[in-house]
């Protein structure tokens, strides 16, 4: 049919790669779409209790009314039994809140994070600009406090307990576990450098997250924009655990060359915010 | 798997031995002699004594200088251990492969490589030579494998490797293991060295459904270091109930589920046999598997 669907924003939770394009829609919020090639077809909502549809030419505006999945079909006539020429799947989702406590590590030696609690709103705001808009998962700042530790954390904070031939004293990740905020959904520890492999002096990881321990260790050396992407990426790890792997493109890619990519797929969004699926 | 077990045990024994060495000279006098030599270097003086004639007796006292803050001290410790040679010295020397200083890393790699009695190979090496080197690397253990690559392939990255070794070549690196494309073990080792592209490629490799590749990665699990890669490999294999042939070192073939192979590989790799007892030649229950998955979820974070 040559019908194309595009979002006003690249971060609005639209996955148009499948046979049926899919849009995440928060309850009581709107998403705007450019839908071209539908001349002569009439839109019909299968469950009007879930979605409200308006047109501000050339933009189609969807508004979420109640949680769940429905379809908008473009049909050639209003008869009930006519086969749609084109359909859009819409999943209306409730908001999922993630309370995050941020601790700024100061060991009085090499690990004194350069980050400042004053900037946490900007960081979380940008991360929400990636995550909330696509998934309706919203990060809330529970705490943002300096944390002085007595241990010498060395030049690189390591997660190395997986190696039998690395001394236990090298695993500062293990030392940080005790400082978690147990009332938070996630505790983020900001440090200067972090690695979780055998080559601590080669910079591979920006951060790492354990969904079981609800903790994340997050290193310093990135700009605000890159840090916001990393935070959004880590929150997906927190919420998805082992259900999602790294990808070659998009927000879940691990490559620094994809650092400008923020896209999440329908599957990824549904795993981290399953609202509306049942 | 038996070879893997034997190698793991050997490596532990070597490490344990290095901390309880027999002494011929009195402990205090040897400790003082070592301390004097390293103090001279620290104070910008030329060391007047050589420690090399002490042989293995010296290893225990020199080992602590491998982690010194002063790069010159660490380099001297590496040189002493490299000259002393022997398995005990090599076990300590291997820890210097992740030293912050490139010169210390390279020097320790040089001694390890020399100890293995190998010849230096370069990118012009034939696939057969490379396969020979890889076999040797995997049969020793992962640290020596890293040493081979540090020394022999200093300029090697995954792209140049692929360009230089065409067409793809299937290799048996373990007598009892599956044959895999040689690219997989090379990628694993380059990722172990911290090479970015190889690490990225490994993110795709651990998601594979290819039984031979999965079996190989589990068999050579000590060559996978990244917490994320181990986490993903664990969750993909611990949920895989496909049955596959397993060959022992003696050539006996029996059948096992991928998830059981994975269970044993991860328990041994993480050294958690006390928490997760092994039931060799038995199937692990769903409860066993879920417990291990939870442990891995908690202890191997995703980056």
Coordinates of C-alpha atoms in Angstrom, one line a residue:
Chain A
X1 CA 0.0 0.0 0.0
X2 CA 3.0 2.3 0.5
X3 CA 1.8 3.5 3.8
X4 CA 4.4 4.9 6.1
X5 CA 4.3 5.8 9.8
X6 CA 6.7 8.2 11.3
X7 CA 6.9 9.8 14.8
X8 CA 7.2 13.5 15.5
X9 CA 10.1 12.5 17.8
X10 CA 12.6 9.7 17.4
X11 CA 12.1 8.8 21.1
X12 CA 8.3 8.4 21.3
X13 CA 8.1 4.6 21.6
X14 CA 7.2 3.9 17.9
X15 CA 8.5 0.7 16.5
X16 CA 7.6 0.7 12.8
X17 CA 9.9 -2.1 11.7
X18 CA 7.4 -5.0 12.0
X19 CA 4.6 -5.9 9.6
X20 CA 2.2 -4.0 11.9
X21 CA 3.7 -0.8 13.3
X22 CA 3.5 -0.5 17.1
X23 CA 3.1 2.6 19.3
X24 CA 3.6 2.8 23.1
X25 CA 1.1 5.3 24.5
X26 CA 1.0 6.4 28.1
X27 CA -2.4 6.8 29.8
X28 CA -3.5 10.5 29.6
X29 CA -0.7 11.4 27.2
X30 CA -0.5 12.0 23.5
X31 CA 1.7 10.9 20.7
X32 CA 1.8 12.5 17.3
X33 CA 2.3 10.5 14.1
X34 CA 2.8 11.3 10.4
X35 CA 0.9 8.6 8.6
X36 CA 1.2 8.9 4.8
X37 CA -0.4 6.9 2.0
X38 CA -3.8 6.4 3.6
X39 CA -5.8 8.4 1.1
X40 CA -9.2 6.9 0.6
X41 CA -9.1 4.9 3.8
X42 CA -11.0 5.6 7.0
X43 CA -9.5 5.0 10.5
X44 CA -11.4 2.7 12.8
X45 CA -10.4 2.0 16.5
X46 CA -11.2 -1.6 17.6
X47 CA -11.5 -0.6 21.3
X48 CA -12.4 3.1 21.6
X49 CA -12.2 2.9 25.4
X50 CA -8.5 2.6 25.1
X51 CA -7.5 5.3 22.6
X52 CA -8.8 8.6 21.4
X53 CA -7.9 9.6 17.8
X54 CA -7.8 13.1 16.4
X55 CA -6.4 14.7 13.3
X56 CA -4.6 18.0 13.0
X57 CA -3.7 17.7 9.3
X58 CA -1.2 16.2 8.5
X59 CA -0.7 14.9 12.0
X60 CA -2.6 12.0 13.6
X61 CA -2.8 12.5 17.4
X62 CA -3.3 9.5 19.7
X63 CA -4.3 9.9 23.3
X64 CA -4.1 7.0 25.8
X65 CA -7.4 6.4 27.7
X66 CA -7.0 3.1 29.5
X67 CA -4.4 0.4 29.9
X68 CA -4.3 -2.4 27.2
X69 CA -3.7 -3.2 23.6
X70 CA -5.9 -2.1 20.7
X71 CA -5.5 -1.6 17.0
X72 CA -6.4 1.3 14.7
X73 CA -7.4 -0.1 11.3
X74 CA -7.6 2.0 8.1
X75 CA -10.4 0.6 6.0
X76 CA -11.9 1.3 2.7
X77 CA -15.5 1.5 4.0
X78 CA -17.2 1.7 7.4
X79 CA -18.7 -1.8 7.1
X80 CA -17.7 -3.9 10.1
X81 CA -16.5 -6.9 8.1
X82 CA -14.2 -5.1 5.7
X83 CA -10.6 -6.2 5.9
X84 CA -8.3 -3.4 6.9
X85 CA -5.8 -2.0 4.4
X86 CA -3.4 -1.0 7.2
X87 CA -3.3 -1.4 10.9
X88 CA -1.4 0.3 13.8
X89 CA -1.0 -1.6 17.1
X90 CA -1.3 0.7 20.2
X91 CA -0.2 -0.4 23.7
X92 CA -1.5 1.9 26.4
X93 CA 0.7 1.7 29.4
X94 CA 0.6 2.9 33.0
X95 CA 3.6 4.7 34.3
X96 CA 6.2 2.7 36.2
X97 CA 8.3 4.6 38.7
X98 CA 11.8 3.7 39.6
X99 CA 13.2 5.4 42.7
X100 CA 16.9 5.9 42.4
X101 CA 19.4 6.8 45.1
X102 CA 22.7 8.3 43.8
X103 CA 25.9 8.2 45.9
X104 CA 29.0 10.1 45.0
X105 CA 32.0 8.2 46.1
X106 CA 34.9 9.8 47.9
X107 CA 37.7 7.6 49.2
X108 CA 40.0 10.5 49.9
X109 CA 42.5 9.2 47.4
X110 CA 42.0 8.3 43.7
X111 CA 38.3 7.7 43.7
X112 CA 36.8 11.1 44.2
X113 CA 34.1 11.4 41.6
X114 CA 34.0 14.6 39.6
X115 CA 30.3 14.5 39.5
X116 CA 28.3 17.0 41.6
X117 CA 24.9 16.2 43.2
X118 CA 23.7 19.7 42.0
X119 CA 23.7 18.3 38.5
X120 CA 21.6 15.2 39.2
X121 CA 18.3 16.8 37.9
X122 CA 19.9 17.5 34.6
X123 CA 21.2 13.9 34.3
X124 CA 18.0 12.2 35.3
X125 CA 15.9 14.7 33.2
X126 CA 17.9 13.7 30.1
X127 CA 17.7 10.0 31.0
X128 CA 13.9 10.3 31.3
X129 CA 13.9 12.0 27.9
X130 CA 15.2 8.7 26.5
X131 CA 13.4 6.2 28.7
X132 CA 10.1 7.7 29.8
X133 CA 9.2 8.9 26.4
X134 CA 9.6 5.5 24.9
X135 CA 8.6 3.2 27.8
X136 CA 6.6 5.3 30.3
X137 CA 9.2 4.3 32.9
X138 CA 10.1 7.3 35.0
X139 CA 13.2 7.7 37.1
X140 CA 12.7 9.6 40.4
X141 CA 15.6 11.0 42.4
X142 CA 15.3 9.5 45.9
X143 CA 18.6 10.7 47.3
X144 CA 21.7 12.3 45.8
X145 CA 24.4 12.4 48.5
X146 CA 28.2 12.3 48.8
X147 CA 29.5 9.1 50.3
X148 CA 32.9 9.0 52.0
X149 CA 34.4 5.6 52.3
X150 CA 37.3 4.5 54.4
X151 CA 38.7 1.9 52.0
X152 CA 41.3 2.8 49.4
X153 CA 39.4 2.0 46.1
X154 CA 42.6 2.3 44.0
X155 CA 42.6 3.9 40.5
X156 CA 39.9 1.6 39.1
X157 CA 36.8 0.3 40.9
X158 CA 36.6 -3.3 39.8
X159 CA 34.0 -6.1 39.7
X160 CA 36.5 -9.0 39.7
X161 CA 35.2 -11.6 42.1
X162 CA 34.4 -13.8 39.0
X163 CA 38.2 -14.4 38.6
X164 CA 39.9 -16.9 40.9
X165 CA 43.3 -15.4 40.2
X166 CA 42.5 -11.8 41.1
X167 CA 42.9 -11.0 44.9
X168 CA 39.5 -10.5 46.7
X169 CA 40.8 -7.0 47.8
X170 CA 40.6 -5.9 44.1
X171 CA 36.8 -6.3 44.1
X172 CA 35.6 -2.9 45.2
X173 CA 32.1 -3.7 43.8
X174 CA 31.8 -6.1 46.8
X175 CA 32.8 -3.3 49.2
X176 CA 30.0 -1.1 47.8
X177 CA 27.2 -3.6 48.3
X178 CA 26.9 -2.6 52.0
X179 CA 26.2 1.1 51.2
X180 CA 23.1 0.4 49.0
X181 CA 19.9 2.2 49.8
X182 CA 17.7 -0.8 50.5
X183 CA 14.5 1.3 50.2
X184 CA 15.4 2.4 46.6
X185 CA 14.6 0.5 43.4
X186 CA 18.2 1.2 42.3
X187 CA 21.3 2.6 44.0
X188 CA 23.8 4.2 41.7
X189 CA 27.4 4.7 42.9
X190 CA 29.4 7.3 41.0
X191 CA 33.1 6.6 40.9
X192 CA 36.0 7.8 38.8
X193 CA 36.8 4.6 36.9
X194 CA 35.1 1.3 36.7
X195 CA 35.7 -2.0 34.9
X196 CA 34.4 -5.5 35.2
X197 CA 36.9 -7.6 33.3
X198 CA 40.6 -8.7 33.4
X199 CA 41.9 -5.5 31.8
X200 CA 41.0 -2.7 34.3
X201 CA 43.3 -0.2 32.5
X202 CA 41.5 -0.6 29.2
X203 CA 38.3 1.4 29.3
X204 CA 35.5 -0.9 28.1
X205 CA 32.6 -0.5 30.6
X206 CA 31.0 2.9 31.5
X207 CA 28.8 1.3 34.2
X208 CA 27.4 -2.1 35.2
X209 CA 24.1 -3.1 36.9
X210 CA 23.0 -6.0 39.0
X211 CA 19.3 -6.4 38.9
X212 CA 19.4 -8.8 41.9
X213 CA 21.3 -6.4 44.1
X214 CA 19.5 -3.4 42.6
X215 CA 22.8 -1.6 42.3
X216 CA 24.9 0.1 39.6
X217 CA 28.4 1.4 39.6
X218 CA 28.9 4.2 37.2
X219 CA 32.1 5.9 36.1
X220 CA 32.9 9.6 35.5
X221 CA 34.5 10.2 32.2
X222 CA 31.6 11.0 29.9
X223 CA 29.6 14.0 28.9
X224 CA 26.1 14.7 30.3
X225 CA 24.4 13.4 27.2
X226 CA 26.5 10.2 27.1
X227 CA 25.9 9.7 30.9
X228 CA 22.2 10.1 30.4
X229 CA 22.2 7.4 27.7
X230 CA 24.3 5.1 29.9
X231 CA 21.9 5.7 32.8
X232 CA 18.9 4.8 30.6
X233 CA 20.8 1.7 29.3
X234 CA 21.5 0.6 32.9
X235 CA 17.9 1.0 34.0
X236 CA 16.8 -1.3 31.2
X237 CA 19.3 -3.9 32.5
X238 CA 17.8 -3.4 36.0
X239 CA 14.2 -3.9 34.8
X240 CA 14.9 -6.6 32.2
X241 CA 17.6 -8.6 34.0
X242 CA 18.6 -11.6 31.9
X243 CA 15.6 -11.2 29.5
X244 CA 17.4 -8.8 27.3
X245 CA 20.7 -9.0 25.6
X246 CA 23.0 -6.4 24.1
X247 CA 22.1 -5.4 20.6
X248 CA 24.1 -4.2 17.6
X249 CA 22.2 -0.9 17.4
X250 CA 19.9 1.2 19.5
X251 CA 19.9 2.0 23.3
X252 CA 21.0 -1.6 24.2
X253 CA 24.0 -1.6 22.0
X254 CA 27.3 -1.7 23.9
X255 CA 29.3 0.0 21.2
X256 CA 30.7 3.4 21.8
X257 CA 30.1 4.1 18.0
X258 CA 26.4 3.8 18.7
X259 CA 26.5 6.2 21.6
X260 CA 24.0 8.5 19.7
X261 CA 21.5 5.7 19.4
X262 CA 18.5 5.7 21.8
X263 CA 16.0 3.5 20.1
X264 CA 14.2 0.7 22.0
X265 CA 12.2 -2.0 20.3
X266 CA 8.6 -3.1 21.0
X267 CA 10.0 -6.3 22.7
X268 CA 12.4 -4.3 24.9
X269 CA 9.7 -1.8 25.9
X270 CA 7.2 -4.5 26.7
X271 CA 9.8 -6.3 28.9
X272 CA 10.8 -3.3 31.0
X273 CA 7.2 -2.0 31.3
X274 CA 4.8 -4.9 30.8
X275 CA 1.7 -2.7 31.6
X276 CA -1.1 -3.2 29.1
X277 CA 0.0 -6.6 27.9
X278 CA -2.8 -8.6 29.7
Chain B
X1 CA 35.7 -31.1 30.5
X2 CA 38.1 -33.4 32.4
X3 CA 41.0 -31.5 30.9
X4 CA 39.4 -28.3 31.9
X5 CA 39.0 -29.6 35.5
X6 CA 42.6 -30.8 35.6
X7 CA 43.9 -27.5 34.3
X8 CA 41.8 -25.6 36.9
X9 CA 43.1 -27.7 39.7
X10 CA 46.7 -27.4 38.4
X11 CA 46.5 -23.7 38.3
X12 CA 45.1 -23.6 41.9
X13 CA 47.9 -25.9 43.1
X14 CA 50.5 -23.7 41.4
X15 CA 49.0 -20.6 43.1
X16 CA 48.8 -22.3 46.5
X17 CA 52.4 -23.6 46.2
X18 CA 53.7 -20.1 45.5
X19 CA 52.7 -19.0 48.9
X20 CA 54.3 -21.9 50.8
X21 CA 57.7 -22.4 49.3
X22 CA 60.5 -24.4 50.9
X23 CA 63.5 -22.3 52.0
X24 CA 67.2 -23.1 52.0
X25 CA 68.3 -19.8 53.4
X26 CA 66.9 -18.5 56.7
X27 CA 63.6 -16.6 56.0
X28 CA 64.8 -13.4 57.7
X29 CA 68.0 -13.1 55.8
X30 CA 66.4 -13.8 52.5
X31 CA 63.6 -11.3 53.2
X32 CA 66.1 -8.7 54.2
X33 CA 68.2 -9.3 51.1
X34 CA 65.2 -8.8 48.8
X35 CA 64.1 -5.7 50.8
X36 CA 67.6 -4.2 50.4
X37 CA 67.6 -4.7 46.6
X38 CA 64.1 -3.2 46.1
X39 CA 64.9 -0.3 48.5
X40 CA 67.9 0.6 46.4
X41 CA 65.8 0.8 43.3
X42 CA 63.2 2.8 45.1
X43 CA 65.9 5.3 46.2
X44 CA 67.1 5.6 42.6
X45 CA 70.2 3.6 43.3
X46 CA 71.5 0.7 41.2
X47 CA 70.8 -2.6 42.9
X48 CA 74.2 -4.0 43.9
X49 CA 73.1 -7.5 44.4
X50 CA 71.4 -9.9 42.1
X51 CA 68.6 -12.0 43.5
X52 CA 68.5 -14.4 40.6
X53 CA 70.8 -17.0 42.0
X54 CA 68.4 -17.9 44.8
X55 CA 66.1 -19.8 42.5
X56 CA 62.6 -20.7 43.6
X57 CA 63.3 -19.7 47.2
X58 CA 63.0 -16.1 46.3
X59 CA 59.6 -16.2 44.7
X60 CA 57.6 -15.8 47.9
X61 CA 59.5 -12.6 48.9
X62 CA 59.5 -11.0 45.4
X63 CA 55.8 -11.7 44.8
X64 CA 54.6 -8.9 47.1
X65 CA 56.6 -6.3 44.9
X66 CA 54.5 -7.2 41.9
X67 CA 51.7 -5.0 43.2
X68 CA 54.0 -2.1 44.3
X69 CA 52.9 1.5 43.5
X70 CA 56.3 2.1 41.9
X71 CA 56.5 0.9 38.3
X72 CA 60.3 0.4 38.5
X73 CA 59.9 -1.9 41.5
X74 CA 57.2 -3.9 39.7
X75 CA 59.4 -4.2 36.6
X76 CA 62.3 -5.4 38.6
X77 CA 60.1 -8.0 40.3
X78 CA 59.0 -9.2 36.9
X79 CA 62.6 -9.5 35.7
X80 CA 63.6 -11.4 38.8
X81 CA 60.7 -13.8 38.5
X82 CA 61.2 -14.2 34.8
X83 CA 64.9 -15.2 35.3
X84 CA 64.1 -17.6 38.1
X85 CA 61.5 -19.2 35.8
X86 CA 59.6 -22.4 36.6
X87 CA 55.9 -22.9 37.1
X88 CA 55.7 -21.2 40.5
X89 CA 57.4 -18.0 39.2
X90 CA 55.2 -18.0 36.1
X91 CA 52.0 -18.2 38.2
X92 CA 53.0 -15.0 40.1
X93 CA 54.3 -13.4 36.8
X94 CA 50.9 -14.0 35.2
X95 CA 49.3 -11.6 37.6
X96 CA 51.5 -8.8 36.1
X97 CA 49.7 -9.2 32.7
X98 CA 47.1 -6.8 33.9
X99 CA 49.6 -4.3 35.3
X100 CA 48.8 -0.6 34.6
X101 CA 52.2 -0.2 32.9
X102 CA 52.6 -1.4 29.4
X103 CA 56.3 -2.1 29.9
X104 CA 55.5 -4.3 32.9
X105 CA 52.7 -6.1 31.0
X106 CA 54.9 -6.7 28.0
X107 CA 57.9 -7.9 30.0
X108 CA 55.8 -10.4 32.0
X109 CA 54.2 -11.6 28.7
X110 CA 57.7 -12.0 27.2
X111 CA 58.9 -14.2 30.1
X112 CA 55.7 -16.3 30.1
X113 CA 55.9 -16.7 26.4
X114 CA 59.6 -17.6 26.6
X115 CA 58.8 -20.1 29.3
X116 CA 56.4 -21.9 27.1
X117 CA 59.3 -22.5 24.7
X118 CA 57.4 -21.1 21.8
X119 CA 58.5 -19.0 18.8
X120 CA 57.1 -15.6 18.0
X121 CA 54.4 -15.7 15.4
X122 CA 53.1 -12.8 13.5
X123 CA 50.3 -11.9 11.1
X124 CA 52.1 -13.7 8.3
X125 CA 51.8 -17.0 10.2
X126 CA 50.0 -19.8 8.5
X127 CA 46.7 -21.0 9.8
X128 CA 48.4 -24.3 10.8
X129 CA 51.0 -22.4 12.9
X130 CA 48.3 -20.3 14.4
X131 CA 46.2 -23.3 15.2
X132 CA 49.2 -24.9 16.9
X133 CA 49.8 -21.8 19.0
X134 CA 46.1 -21.7 20.0
X135 CA 46.0 -25.3 21.0
X136 CA 49.0 -24.8 23.2
X137 CA 47.5 -21.7 24.7
X138 CA 44.2 -23.4 25.5
X139 CA 45.8 -26.5 26.8
X140 CA 47.9 -24.5 29.3
X141 CA 45.4 -22.0 30.7
X142 CA 43.8 -18.7 29.9
X143 CA 46.6 -16.5 31.4
X144 CA 49.2 -18.1 29.2
X145 CA 46.8 -17.8 26.3
X146 CA 46.6 -14.1 26.9
X147 CA 50.4 -14.0 27.1
X148 CA 50.8 -15.6 23.7
X149 CA 48.5 -13.0 22.2
X150 CA 50.1 -10.1 24.1
X151 CA 53.5 -10.9 22.7
X152 CA 52.8 -12.6 19.4
X153 CA 49.9 -10.4 18.2
X154 CA 50.6 -7.0 19.8
X155 CA 49.3 -5.3 16.7
X156 CA 46.5 -7.7 16.0
X157 CA 42.9 -6.6 16.0
X158 CA 39.9 -8.6 15.0
X159 CA 39.5 -6.9 11.6
X160 CA 43.1 -7.5 10.5
X161 CA 42.9 -11.0 11.7
X162 CA 39.9 -11.7 9.5
X163 CA 41.6 -10.1 6.5
X164 CA 44.7 -12.2 7.0
X165 CA 43.1 -15.5 7.6
X166 CA 40.8 -16.4 4.7
X167 CA 39.0 -18.6 4.2
X168 CA 37.5 -19.4 7.6
X169 CA 39.1 -22.5 9.1
X170 CA 37.5 -25.0 11.5
X171 CA 39.7 -26.1 14.4
X172 CA 39.6 -28.6 17.2
X173 CA 41.3 -26.8 20.1
X174 CA 40.4 -29.4 22.7
X175 CA 40.8 -33.1 22.1
X176 CA 37.4 -33.8 23.5
X177 CA 35.8 -30.6 22.3
X178 CA 33.8 -29.5 19.2
X179 CA 35.4 -28.0 16.1
X180 CA 34.7 -24.3 15.7
X181 CA 35.7 -21.6 13.3
X182 CA 39.1 -20.4 14.4
X183 CA 37.6 -16.9 14.5
X184 CA 35.8 -17.7 17.7
X185 CA 38.8 -18.6 19.9
X186 CA 40.7 -15.6 18.5
X187 CA 37.8 -13.3 19.2
X188 CA 37.6 -14.6 22.7
X189 CA 41.2 -14.1 23.4
X190 CA 41.3 -10.6 21.9
X191 CA 38.3 -9.7 23.9
X192 CA 40.1 -11.0 27.0
X193 CA 42.9 -8.6 26.1
X194 CA 40.3 -5.8 26.2
X195 CA 40.2 -5.2 22.4
X196 CA 36.9 -3.2 21.9
X197 CA 35.8 -4.7 18.5
X198 CA 36.4 -8.2 19.7
X199 CA 34.5 -7.5 22.9
X200 CA 31.6 -6.2 20.8
X201 CA 31.7 -9.2 18.6
X202 CA 31.6 -11.4 21.7
X203 CA 28.4 -9.8 22.7
X204 CA 26.9 -11.4 19.6
X205 CA 28.7 -14.7 20.0
X206 CA 27.3 -15.4 23.4
X207 CA 23.8 -15.1 22.0
X208 CA 24.4 -17.8 19.4
X209 CA 22.2 -21.0 19.2
X210 CA 25.0 -23.0 17.6
X211 CA 25.6 -25.9 19.9
X212 CA 29.3 -26.3 18.9
X213 CA 30.0 -22.7 19.6
X214 CA 28.2 -22.8 23.0
X215 CA 30.1 -26.0 24.0
X216 CA 33.4 -24.4 23.0
X217 CA 32.7 -21.2 24.9
X218 CA 31.7 -23.3 28.0
X219 CA 34.8 -25.4 27.6
X220 CA 37.1 -22.4 27.3
X221 CA 35.2 -20.3 29.8
X222 CA 38.4 -19.1 31.5
X223 CA 39.0 -17.1 28.4
X224 CA 35.9 -15.1 28.9
X225 CA 36.4 -12.4 31.5
X226 CA 33.8 -9.7 31.0
X227 CA 31.1 -9.9 33.6
X228 CA 28.4 -9.0 31.0
X229 CA 29.6 -11.8 28.6
X230 CA 29.6 -14.4 31.4
X231 CA 26.1 -13.3 32.5
X232 CA 24.7 -13.5 29.0
X233 CA 26.4 -16.9 28.3
X234 CA 25.0 -18.2 31.6
X235 CA 21.4 -17.2 30.9
X236 CA 21.5 -18.5 27.4
X237 CA 23.0 -21.9 28.2
X238 CA 21.4 -22.5 31.6
X239 CA 18.0 -22.4 29.9
X240 CA 19.1 -24.6 27.0
X241 CA 17.8 -28.2 27.4
X242 CA 19.1 -29.5 24.1
X243 CA 21.0 -32.8 24.4
X244 CA 24.5 -33.1 22.9
X245 CA 27.3 -35.6 22.7
X246 CA 30.1 -35.1 25.2
X247 CA 33.5 -36.7 24.7
X248 CA 35.8 -37.4 27.6
X249 CA 39.6 -37.1 27.3
X250 CA 39.7 -40.9 27.1
X251 CA 37.4 -40.8 24.0
X252 CA 34.2 -42.1 25.7
X253 CA 31.1 -40.4 24.3
X254 CA 28.0 -39.8 26.4
X255 CA 25.0 -37.4 26.2
X256 CA 24.3 -34.4 28.3
X257 CA 22.1 -31.4 28.3
X258 CA 23.7 -28.0 27.5
X259 CA 22.3 -26.7 30.7
X260 CA 24.1 -29.3 32.7
X261 CA 27.4 -28.6 30.9
X262 CA 26.8 -24.9 31.6
X263 CA 26.0 -25.5 35.3
X264 CA 29.3 -27.3 35.9
X265 CA 31.4 -24.8 33.8
X266 CA 30.0 -21.8 35.7
X267 CA 30.2 -23.4 39.2
X268 CA 33.9 -24.2 38.5
X269 CA 34.7 -20.9 36.9
X270 CA 33.2 -18.9 39.8
X271 CA 34.7 -21.3 42.4
X272 CA 31.3 -21.8 44.1
X273 CA 31.3 -25.6 44.5
X274 CA 30.6 -25.1 48.2
X275 CA 27.3 -23.3 47.4
X276 CA 26.4 -25.4 44.4
X277 CA 27.6 -29.0 44.8
X278 CA 28.5 -30.8 41.5
X279 CA 26.6 -33.9 40.6
X280 CA 28.9 -35.2 37.9
X281 CA 27.0 -37.3 35.3
X282 CA 23.6 -36.4 36.7
X283 CA 21.0 -33.9 35.6
X284 CA 20.6 -30.8 37.6
X285 CA 17.0 -30.0 38.8
X286 CA 15.1 -27.0 37.8
X287 CA 15.6 -25.7 41.3
X288 CA 19.4 -26.1 41.0
X289 CA 19.4 -24.2 37.8
X290 CA 17.2 -21.4 39.1
X291 CA 19.4 -21.0 42.2
X292 CA 22.5 -20.7 40.0
X293 CA 20.7 -18.2 37.7
X294 CA 19.8 -16.0 40.6
X295 CA 23.4 -16.2 42.0
X296 CA 24.7 -15.1 38.6
X297 CA 22.2 -12.4 38.2
X298 CA 23.4 -11.0 41.6
X299 CA 27.1 -11.5 41.1
X300 CA 27.7 -10.9 37.4
X301 CA 26.4 -7.4 36.6
X302 CA 25.5 -6.3 33.1
X303 CA 27.5 -3.4 31.7

